[in-house]
Coordinates of C-alpha atoms and ligand atoms in Angstrom, one line a residue:
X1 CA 0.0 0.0 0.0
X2 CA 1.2 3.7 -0.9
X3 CA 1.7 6.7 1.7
X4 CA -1.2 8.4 0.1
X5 CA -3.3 5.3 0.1
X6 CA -3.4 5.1 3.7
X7 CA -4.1 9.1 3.7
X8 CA -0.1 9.9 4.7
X9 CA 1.2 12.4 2.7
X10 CA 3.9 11.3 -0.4
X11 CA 6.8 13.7 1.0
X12 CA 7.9 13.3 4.7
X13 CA 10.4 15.7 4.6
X14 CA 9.9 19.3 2.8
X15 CA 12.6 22.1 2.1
X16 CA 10.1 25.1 1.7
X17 CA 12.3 28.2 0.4
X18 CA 11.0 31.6 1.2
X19 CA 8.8 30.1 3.8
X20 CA 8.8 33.2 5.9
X21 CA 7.3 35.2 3.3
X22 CA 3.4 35.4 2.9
X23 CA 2.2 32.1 1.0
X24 CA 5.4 29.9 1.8
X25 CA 4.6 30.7 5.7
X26 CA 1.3 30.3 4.9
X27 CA 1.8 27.0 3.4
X28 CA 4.6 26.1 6.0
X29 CA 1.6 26.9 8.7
X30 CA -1.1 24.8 7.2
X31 CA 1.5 21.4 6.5
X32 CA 2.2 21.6 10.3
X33 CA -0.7 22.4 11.9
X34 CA -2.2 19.3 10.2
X35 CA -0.3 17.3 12.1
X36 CA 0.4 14.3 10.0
X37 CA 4.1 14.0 11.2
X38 CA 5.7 16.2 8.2
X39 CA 8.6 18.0 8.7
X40 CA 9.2 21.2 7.4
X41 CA 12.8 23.0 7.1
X42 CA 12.1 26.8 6.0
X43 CA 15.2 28.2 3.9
X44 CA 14.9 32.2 3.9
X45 CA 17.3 35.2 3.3
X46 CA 15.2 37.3 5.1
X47 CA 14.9 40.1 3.1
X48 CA 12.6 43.5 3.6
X49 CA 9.6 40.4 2.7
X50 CA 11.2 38.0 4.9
X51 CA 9.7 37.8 8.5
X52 CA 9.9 35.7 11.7
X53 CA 6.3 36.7 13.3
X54 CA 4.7 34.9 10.2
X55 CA 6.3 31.5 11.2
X56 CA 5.5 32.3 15.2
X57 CA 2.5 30.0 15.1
X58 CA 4.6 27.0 14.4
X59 CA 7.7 28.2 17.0
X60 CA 4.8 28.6 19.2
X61 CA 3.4 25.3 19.2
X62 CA 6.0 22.5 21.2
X63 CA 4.9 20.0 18.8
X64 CA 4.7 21.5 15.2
X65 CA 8.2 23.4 16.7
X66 CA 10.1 20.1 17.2
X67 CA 8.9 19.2 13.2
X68 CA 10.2 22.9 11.9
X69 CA 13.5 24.1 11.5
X70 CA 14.2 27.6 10.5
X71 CA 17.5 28.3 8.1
X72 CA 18.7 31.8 7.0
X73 CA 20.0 31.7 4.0
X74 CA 20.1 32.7 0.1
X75 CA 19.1 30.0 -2.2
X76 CA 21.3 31.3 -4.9
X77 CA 23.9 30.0 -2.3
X78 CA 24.8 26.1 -2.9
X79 CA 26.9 25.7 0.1
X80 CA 23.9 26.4 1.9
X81 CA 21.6 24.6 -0.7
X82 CA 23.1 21.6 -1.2
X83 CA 22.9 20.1 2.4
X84 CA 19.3 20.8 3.0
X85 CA 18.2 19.5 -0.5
X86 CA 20.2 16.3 0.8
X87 CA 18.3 16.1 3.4
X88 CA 15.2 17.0 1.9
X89 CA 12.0 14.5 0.2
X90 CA 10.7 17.8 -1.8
X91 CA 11.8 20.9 -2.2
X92 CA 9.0 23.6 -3.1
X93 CA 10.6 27.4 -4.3
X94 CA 8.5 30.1 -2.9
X95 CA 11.7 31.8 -2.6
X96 CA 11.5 35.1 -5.1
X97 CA 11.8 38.8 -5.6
X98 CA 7.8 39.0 -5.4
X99 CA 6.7 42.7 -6.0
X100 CA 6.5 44.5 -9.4
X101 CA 6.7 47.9 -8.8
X102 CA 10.3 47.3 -6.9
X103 CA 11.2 45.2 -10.4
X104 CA 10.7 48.1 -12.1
X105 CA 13.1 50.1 -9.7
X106 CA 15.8 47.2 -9.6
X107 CA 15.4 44.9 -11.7
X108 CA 19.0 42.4 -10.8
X109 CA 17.8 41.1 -7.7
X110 CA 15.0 39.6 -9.1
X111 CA 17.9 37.8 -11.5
X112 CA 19.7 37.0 -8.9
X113 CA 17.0 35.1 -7.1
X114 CA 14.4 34.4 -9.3
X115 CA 17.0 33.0 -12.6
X116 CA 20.2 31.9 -10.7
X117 CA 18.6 30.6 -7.5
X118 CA 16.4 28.5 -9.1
X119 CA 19.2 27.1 -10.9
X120 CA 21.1 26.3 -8.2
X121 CA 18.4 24.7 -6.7
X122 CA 17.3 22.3 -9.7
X123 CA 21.5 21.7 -9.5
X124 CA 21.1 20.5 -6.1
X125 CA 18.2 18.4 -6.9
X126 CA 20.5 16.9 -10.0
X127 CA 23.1 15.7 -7.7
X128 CA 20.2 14.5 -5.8
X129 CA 18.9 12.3 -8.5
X130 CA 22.2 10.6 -9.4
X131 CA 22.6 9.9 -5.5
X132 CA 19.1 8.3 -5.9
X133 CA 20.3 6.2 -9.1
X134 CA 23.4 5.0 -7.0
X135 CA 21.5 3.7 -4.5
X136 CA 22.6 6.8 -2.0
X137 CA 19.0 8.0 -1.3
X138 CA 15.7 6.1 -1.5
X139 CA 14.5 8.4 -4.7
X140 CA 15.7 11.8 -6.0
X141 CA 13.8 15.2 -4.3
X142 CA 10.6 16.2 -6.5
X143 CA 10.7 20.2 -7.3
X144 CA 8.1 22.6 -7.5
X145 CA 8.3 25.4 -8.5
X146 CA 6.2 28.7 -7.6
X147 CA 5.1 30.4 -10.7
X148 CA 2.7 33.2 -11.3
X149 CA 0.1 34.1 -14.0
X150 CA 1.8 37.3 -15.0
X151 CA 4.2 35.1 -17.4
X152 CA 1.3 35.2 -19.6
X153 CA 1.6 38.5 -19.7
X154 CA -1.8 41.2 -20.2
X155 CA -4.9 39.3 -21.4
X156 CA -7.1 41.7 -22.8
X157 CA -10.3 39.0 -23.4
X158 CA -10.0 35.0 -22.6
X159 CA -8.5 33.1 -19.7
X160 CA -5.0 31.6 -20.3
X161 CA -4.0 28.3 -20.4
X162 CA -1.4 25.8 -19.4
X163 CA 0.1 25.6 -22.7
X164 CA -0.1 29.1 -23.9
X165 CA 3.1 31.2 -25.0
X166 CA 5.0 33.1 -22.2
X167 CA 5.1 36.7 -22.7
X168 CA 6.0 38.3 -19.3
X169 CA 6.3 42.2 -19.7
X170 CA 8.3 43.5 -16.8
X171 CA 11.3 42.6 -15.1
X172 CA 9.9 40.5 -12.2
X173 CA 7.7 38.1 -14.8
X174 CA 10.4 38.2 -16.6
X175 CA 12.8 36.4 -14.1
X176 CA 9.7 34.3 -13.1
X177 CA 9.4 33.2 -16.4
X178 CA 12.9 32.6 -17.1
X179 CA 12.8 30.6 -14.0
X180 CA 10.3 28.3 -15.7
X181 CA 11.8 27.8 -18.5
X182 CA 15.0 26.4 -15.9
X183 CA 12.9 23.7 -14.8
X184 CA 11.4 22.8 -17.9
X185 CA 14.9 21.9 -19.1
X186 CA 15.9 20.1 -16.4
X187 CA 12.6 18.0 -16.8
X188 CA 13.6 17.1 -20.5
X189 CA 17.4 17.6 -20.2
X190 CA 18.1 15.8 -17.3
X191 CA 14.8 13.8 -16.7
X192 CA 14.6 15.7 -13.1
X193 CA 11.4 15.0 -11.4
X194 CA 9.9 18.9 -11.4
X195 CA 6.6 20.6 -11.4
X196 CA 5.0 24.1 -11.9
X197 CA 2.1 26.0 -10.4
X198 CA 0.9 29.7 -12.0
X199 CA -0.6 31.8 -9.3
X200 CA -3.2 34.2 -9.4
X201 CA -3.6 37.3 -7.3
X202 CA -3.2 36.6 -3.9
X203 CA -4.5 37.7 -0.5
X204 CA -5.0 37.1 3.1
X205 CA -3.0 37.5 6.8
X206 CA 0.4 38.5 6.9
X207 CA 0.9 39.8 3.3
X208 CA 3.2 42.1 3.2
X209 CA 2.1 45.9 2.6
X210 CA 3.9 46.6 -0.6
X211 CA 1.0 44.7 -2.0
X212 CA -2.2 46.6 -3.2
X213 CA -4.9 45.0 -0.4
X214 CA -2.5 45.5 2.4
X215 CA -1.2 48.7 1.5
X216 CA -4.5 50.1 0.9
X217 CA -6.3 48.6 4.1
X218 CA -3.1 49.7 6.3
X219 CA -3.0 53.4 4.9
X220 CA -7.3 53.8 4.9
X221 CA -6.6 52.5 8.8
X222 CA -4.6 55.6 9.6
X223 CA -6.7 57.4 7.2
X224 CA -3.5 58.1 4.7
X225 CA -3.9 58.5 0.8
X226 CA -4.2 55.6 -1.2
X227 CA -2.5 55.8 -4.5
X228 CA -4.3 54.4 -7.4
X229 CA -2.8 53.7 -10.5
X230 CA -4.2 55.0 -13.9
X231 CA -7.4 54.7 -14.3
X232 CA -8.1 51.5 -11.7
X233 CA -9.7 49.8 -14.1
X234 CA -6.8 46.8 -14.2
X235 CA -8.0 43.7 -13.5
X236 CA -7.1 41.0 -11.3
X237 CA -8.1 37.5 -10.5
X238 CA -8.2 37.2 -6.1
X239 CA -7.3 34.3 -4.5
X240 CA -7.3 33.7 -1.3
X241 CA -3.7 32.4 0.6
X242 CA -5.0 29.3 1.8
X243 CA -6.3 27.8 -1.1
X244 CA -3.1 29.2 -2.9
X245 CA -0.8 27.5 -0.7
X246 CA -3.2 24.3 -0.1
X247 CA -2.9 24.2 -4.4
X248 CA 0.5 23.7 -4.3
X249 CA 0.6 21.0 -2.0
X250 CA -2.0 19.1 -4.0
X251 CA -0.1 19.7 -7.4
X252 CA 3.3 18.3 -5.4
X253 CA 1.2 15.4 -4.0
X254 CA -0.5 14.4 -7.5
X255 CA 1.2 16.7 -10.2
X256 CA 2.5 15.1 -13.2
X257 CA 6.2 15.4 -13.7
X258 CA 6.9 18.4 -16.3
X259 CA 3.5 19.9 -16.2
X260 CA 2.6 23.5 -15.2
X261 CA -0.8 24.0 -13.2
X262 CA -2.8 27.0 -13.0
X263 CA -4.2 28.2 -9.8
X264 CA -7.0 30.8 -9.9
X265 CA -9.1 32.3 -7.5
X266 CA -12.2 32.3 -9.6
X267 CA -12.7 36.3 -8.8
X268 CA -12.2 38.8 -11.1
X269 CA -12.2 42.2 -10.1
X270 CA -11.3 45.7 -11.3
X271 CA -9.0 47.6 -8.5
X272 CA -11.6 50.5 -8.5
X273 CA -14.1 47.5 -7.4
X274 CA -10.9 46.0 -4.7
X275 CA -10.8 49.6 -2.8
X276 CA -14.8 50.5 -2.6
X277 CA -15.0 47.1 -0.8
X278 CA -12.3 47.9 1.8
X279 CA -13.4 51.1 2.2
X280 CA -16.7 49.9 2.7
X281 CA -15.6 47.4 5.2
X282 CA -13.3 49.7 6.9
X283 CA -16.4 52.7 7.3
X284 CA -13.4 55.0 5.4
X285 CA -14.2 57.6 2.7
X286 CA -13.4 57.7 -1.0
X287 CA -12.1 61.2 -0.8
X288 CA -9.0 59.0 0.7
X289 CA -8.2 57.8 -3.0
X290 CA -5.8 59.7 -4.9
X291 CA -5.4 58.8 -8.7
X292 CA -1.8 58.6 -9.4
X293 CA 0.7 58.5 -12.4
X294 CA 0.7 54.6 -13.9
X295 CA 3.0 52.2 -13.4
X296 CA 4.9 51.6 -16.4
X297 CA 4.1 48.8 -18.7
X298 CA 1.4 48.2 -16.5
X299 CA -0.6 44.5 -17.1
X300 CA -4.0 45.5 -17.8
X301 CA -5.9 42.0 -17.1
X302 CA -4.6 38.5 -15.9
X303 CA -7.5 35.5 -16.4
X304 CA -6.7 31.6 -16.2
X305 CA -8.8 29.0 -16.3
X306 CA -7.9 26.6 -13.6
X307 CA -9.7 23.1 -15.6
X308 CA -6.3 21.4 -15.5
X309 CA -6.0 22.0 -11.9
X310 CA -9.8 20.9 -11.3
X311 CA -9.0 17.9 -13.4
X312 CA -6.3 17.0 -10.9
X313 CA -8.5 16.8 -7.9
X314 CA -8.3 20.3 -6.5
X315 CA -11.7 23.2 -5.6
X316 CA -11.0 26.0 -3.6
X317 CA -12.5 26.7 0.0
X318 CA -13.0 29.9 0.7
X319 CA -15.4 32.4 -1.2
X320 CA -13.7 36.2 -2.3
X321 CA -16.6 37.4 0.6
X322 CA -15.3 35.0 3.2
X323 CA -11.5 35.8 2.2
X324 CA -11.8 39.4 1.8
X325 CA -13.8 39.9 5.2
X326 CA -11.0 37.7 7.2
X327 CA -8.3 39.7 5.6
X328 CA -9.6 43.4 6.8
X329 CA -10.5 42.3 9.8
X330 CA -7.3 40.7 10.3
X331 CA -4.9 43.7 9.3
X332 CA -7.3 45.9 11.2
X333 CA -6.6 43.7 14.2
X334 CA -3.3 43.1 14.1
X335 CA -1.5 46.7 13.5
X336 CA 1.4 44.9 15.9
X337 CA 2.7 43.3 12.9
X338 CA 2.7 45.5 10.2
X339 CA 3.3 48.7 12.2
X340 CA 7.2 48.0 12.5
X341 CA 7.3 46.9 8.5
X342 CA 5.9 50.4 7.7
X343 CA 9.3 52.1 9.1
X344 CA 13.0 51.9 7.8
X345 CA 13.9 51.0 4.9
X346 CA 10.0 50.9 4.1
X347 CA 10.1 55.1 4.5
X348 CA 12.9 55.4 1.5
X349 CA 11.1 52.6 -0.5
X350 CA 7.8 54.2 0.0
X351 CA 9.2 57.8 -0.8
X352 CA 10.8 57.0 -4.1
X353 CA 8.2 54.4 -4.9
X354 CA 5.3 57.4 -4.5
X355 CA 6.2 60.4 -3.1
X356 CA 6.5 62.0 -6.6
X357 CA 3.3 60.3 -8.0
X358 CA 1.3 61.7 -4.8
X359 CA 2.8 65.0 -5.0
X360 CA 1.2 64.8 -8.5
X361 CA -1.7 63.6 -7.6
X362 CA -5.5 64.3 -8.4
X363 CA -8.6 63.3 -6.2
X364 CA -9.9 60.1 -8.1
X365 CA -13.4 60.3 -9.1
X366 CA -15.2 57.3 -7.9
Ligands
NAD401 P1 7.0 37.4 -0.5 O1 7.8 38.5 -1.1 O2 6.0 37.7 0.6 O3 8.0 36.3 0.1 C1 9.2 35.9 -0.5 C2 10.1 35.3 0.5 O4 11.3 34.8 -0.2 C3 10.5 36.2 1.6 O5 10.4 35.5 2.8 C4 12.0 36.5 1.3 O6 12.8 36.8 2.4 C5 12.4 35.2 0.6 N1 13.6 35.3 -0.3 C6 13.8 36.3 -1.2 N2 14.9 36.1 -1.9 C7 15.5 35.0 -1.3 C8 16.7 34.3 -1.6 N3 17.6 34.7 -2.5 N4 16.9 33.1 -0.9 C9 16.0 32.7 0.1 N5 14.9 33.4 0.4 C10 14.6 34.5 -0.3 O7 6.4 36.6 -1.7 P2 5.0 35.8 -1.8 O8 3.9 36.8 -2.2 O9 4.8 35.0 -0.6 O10 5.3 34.9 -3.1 C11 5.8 33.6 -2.9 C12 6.0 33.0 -4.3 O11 4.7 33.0 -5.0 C13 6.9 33.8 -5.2 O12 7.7 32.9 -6.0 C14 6.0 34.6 -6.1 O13 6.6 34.8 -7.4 C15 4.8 33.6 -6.2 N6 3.5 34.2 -6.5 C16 3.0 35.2 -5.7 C17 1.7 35.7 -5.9 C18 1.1 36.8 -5.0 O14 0.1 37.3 -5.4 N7 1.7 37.2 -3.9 C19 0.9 35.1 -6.9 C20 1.5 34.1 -7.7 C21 2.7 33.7 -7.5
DAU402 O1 -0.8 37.9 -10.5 C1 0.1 37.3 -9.6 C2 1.1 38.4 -9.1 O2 0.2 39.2 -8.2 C3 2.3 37.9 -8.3 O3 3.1 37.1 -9.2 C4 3.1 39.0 -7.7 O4 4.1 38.5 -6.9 C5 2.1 39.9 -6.8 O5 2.8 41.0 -6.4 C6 0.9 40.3 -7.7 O6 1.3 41.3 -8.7 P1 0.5 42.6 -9.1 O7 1.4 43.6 -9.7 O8 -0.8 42.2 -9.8 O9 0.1 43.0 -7.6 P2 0.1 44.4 -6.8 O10 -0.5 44.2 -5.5 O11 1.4 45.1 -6.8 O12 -1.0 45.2 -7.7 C7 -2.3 44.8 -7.9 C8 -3.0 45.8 -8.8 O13 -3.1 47.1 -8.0 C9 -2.2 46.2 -10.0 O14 -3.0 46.4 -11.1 C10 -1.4 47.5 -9.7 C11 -2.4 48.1 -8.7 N1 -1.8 49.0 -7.6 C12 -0.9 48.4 -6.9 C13 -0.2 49.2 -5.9 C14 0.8 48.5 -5.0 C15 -2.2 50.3 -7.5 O15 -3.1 50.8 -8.2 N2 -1.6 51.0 -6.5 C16 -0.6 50.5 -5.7 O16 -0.1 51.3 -4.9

């Protein structure tokens, strides 16, 4: 009998990289709280995205906390790589320069990590699978790898599939697609067992507040001005965190080796639509809305369809209601953990990133 036919999950022991960001710790959260004996060691660099507090339910809890193990590292780095993917039954790369706008101010770190630590990741998974074929390890690590639906690039009608053509327009899907493209080569090149998933829009707790809902819901809270882009009338497919990270553990339990899976959340929205309902929610006004200069090269629409995914087993749980409710309340109840983000080095970020654009701001019309 298999691990998953008596209900035990098919990887014992996971690397999760960039598990102390918003859907890694997310995922990381959900694996261990299930409490099915996994073991989960998080590789992060820590970056401005990287935080401790979203991992302090697990370092909380004496029994998920003897499962977990938290590393601090860079997964471009394979003297740090290398041991843990020997250790490891799956490895699954949230790790990633994750925010477009700061792509557009500096693009090489998102090269750095998103292109050359993948690679060294699918390396370390290489040396890995000979081990495996030597009889050194039981079988080679599975990868997955965390993709996003903007390597699709703007879809002005239609919902994008599995199989279409990548055409990533900034430097962030760029290196995310670039990424891809990594794996899919080790796949064929090197028979490596590898999968993908594209992920929509996504929200919830502890994301962090470069991110439209959080920085909007955080700034309405202490009634600051909330910088629209264009003409807010970009649209976006929402899905909510849990589902997201609950996804990808069903595409590494039951993905097909060399496939991509899309995960959407089934909602699509324009921003204009995103702010009125936390504004609503929050009891703040419109007047706090200020439409600013566009971001440049700005996506218009993302849309997948998610049949392949379906196909494969997976529905998601929670509504855009349900979701979108849990997240204001929860920022609006927990200012103790994005308070101290919103200082340092997020003051310089936020000035260069809008202080021009508000300065030139008019009052959006609603
Ligand atoms: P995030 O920015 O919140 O977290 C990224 C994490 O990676 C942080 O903890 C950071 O410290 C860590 N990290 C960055 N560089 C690293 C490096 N070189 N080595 C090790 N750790 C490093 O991002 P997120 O929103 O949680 O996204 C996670 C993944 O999901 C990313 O790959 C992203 O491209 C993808 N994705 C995100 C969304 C979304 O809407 N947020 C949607 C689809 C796909
Ligand atoms: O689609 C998946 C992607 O979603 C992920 O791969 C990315 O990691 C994630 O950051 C997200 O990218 P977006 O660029 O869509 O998300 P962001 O929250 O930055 O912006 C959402 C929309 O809101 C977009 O149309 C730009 C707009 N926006 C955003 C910010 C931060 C504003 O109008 N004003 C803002 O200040």
């Amino acid at each position: 009998m298999t691990s998953a036919q008596r209900g035990q999950p098919r990887f014992e022991r996971l690397l999760v990289t960039g598990g102390a960001g918003f859907i890694g710790s997310c995922f990381a959260r959900d694996v261990l709280a299930r409490r099915d004996g996994t073991h989960i060691t998080v590789l992060d660099k820590m970056t401005y995205a990287g935080n401790p507090a979203n991992l302090a339910p697990i370092t909380s809890d004496p029994e998920q906390a003897a499962r977990f193990r938290l590393v601090v590292g860079d997964i471009a780095d394979p003297a740090v790589v290398a041991p843990l993917v020997a250790q490891a039954d799956a490895v699954i790369n949230f790790a990633a320069e994750s925010h477009v706008d700061r792509s557009i101010l500096d693009p090489e770190a998102f090269l750095r990590t998103d292109v050359l630590g993948v690679h060294v990741l699918l390396e370390a998974c290489r040396v890995e699978q000979t081990r495996a074929a030597a009889g050194h390890r039981e079988r080679s690590p599975r990868f997955l790898q965390v993709s996003t639906d903007e390597v699709y690039g703007s879809v002005e009608t239609g919902e994008s599939r599995e199989d279409d053509r990548l055409e990533p327009r900034s430097p962030y899907s760029a290196a995310k697609a670039a990424g891809e493209l990594l794996v899919n080569s080790y796949v064929v090149t090197y028979g490596l067992d590898a999968v993908l998933t594209r992920g929509s829009n996504t929200y919830g707790p502890y994301q962090h507040p470069e991110k439209l809902i959080p920085l909007f819901l955080t700034n309405a809270i202490g009634d600051q001005q909330l910088p629209l882009y264009g003409d807010g009338l970009q649209r976006r497919d929402w899905l909510y965190v849990a589902d997201h990270a609950g996804a990808i553990g069903h595409v590494l339990e039951h993905g097909v080796t060399g496939q991509a899976y899309n995960v959407g959340g089934g909602n699509e929205r324009t921003n204009r639509e995103i702010v009125t309902l936390l504004l609503d929610r929050l009891g703040k006004p419109w007047s706090l809305v200020r439409q600013v200069e566009d971001r440049p090269g700005h996506d218009r629409r993302y849309a997948m369809s998610s049949s392949k995914l379906a196909a494969l087993g997976w529905q998601n749980k929670v509504t855009f209601e349900a979701g979108l409710a849990a997240t204001i309340d929860w920022f609006a109840a927990n200012d103790a953990w994005w308070r101290p983000i919103k200082s340092g080095e997020w003051e310089t970020y936020y000035s260069r990133q809008y202080g021009a654009r508000l300065a030139g701001s008019s009052k959006a019309s609603q």
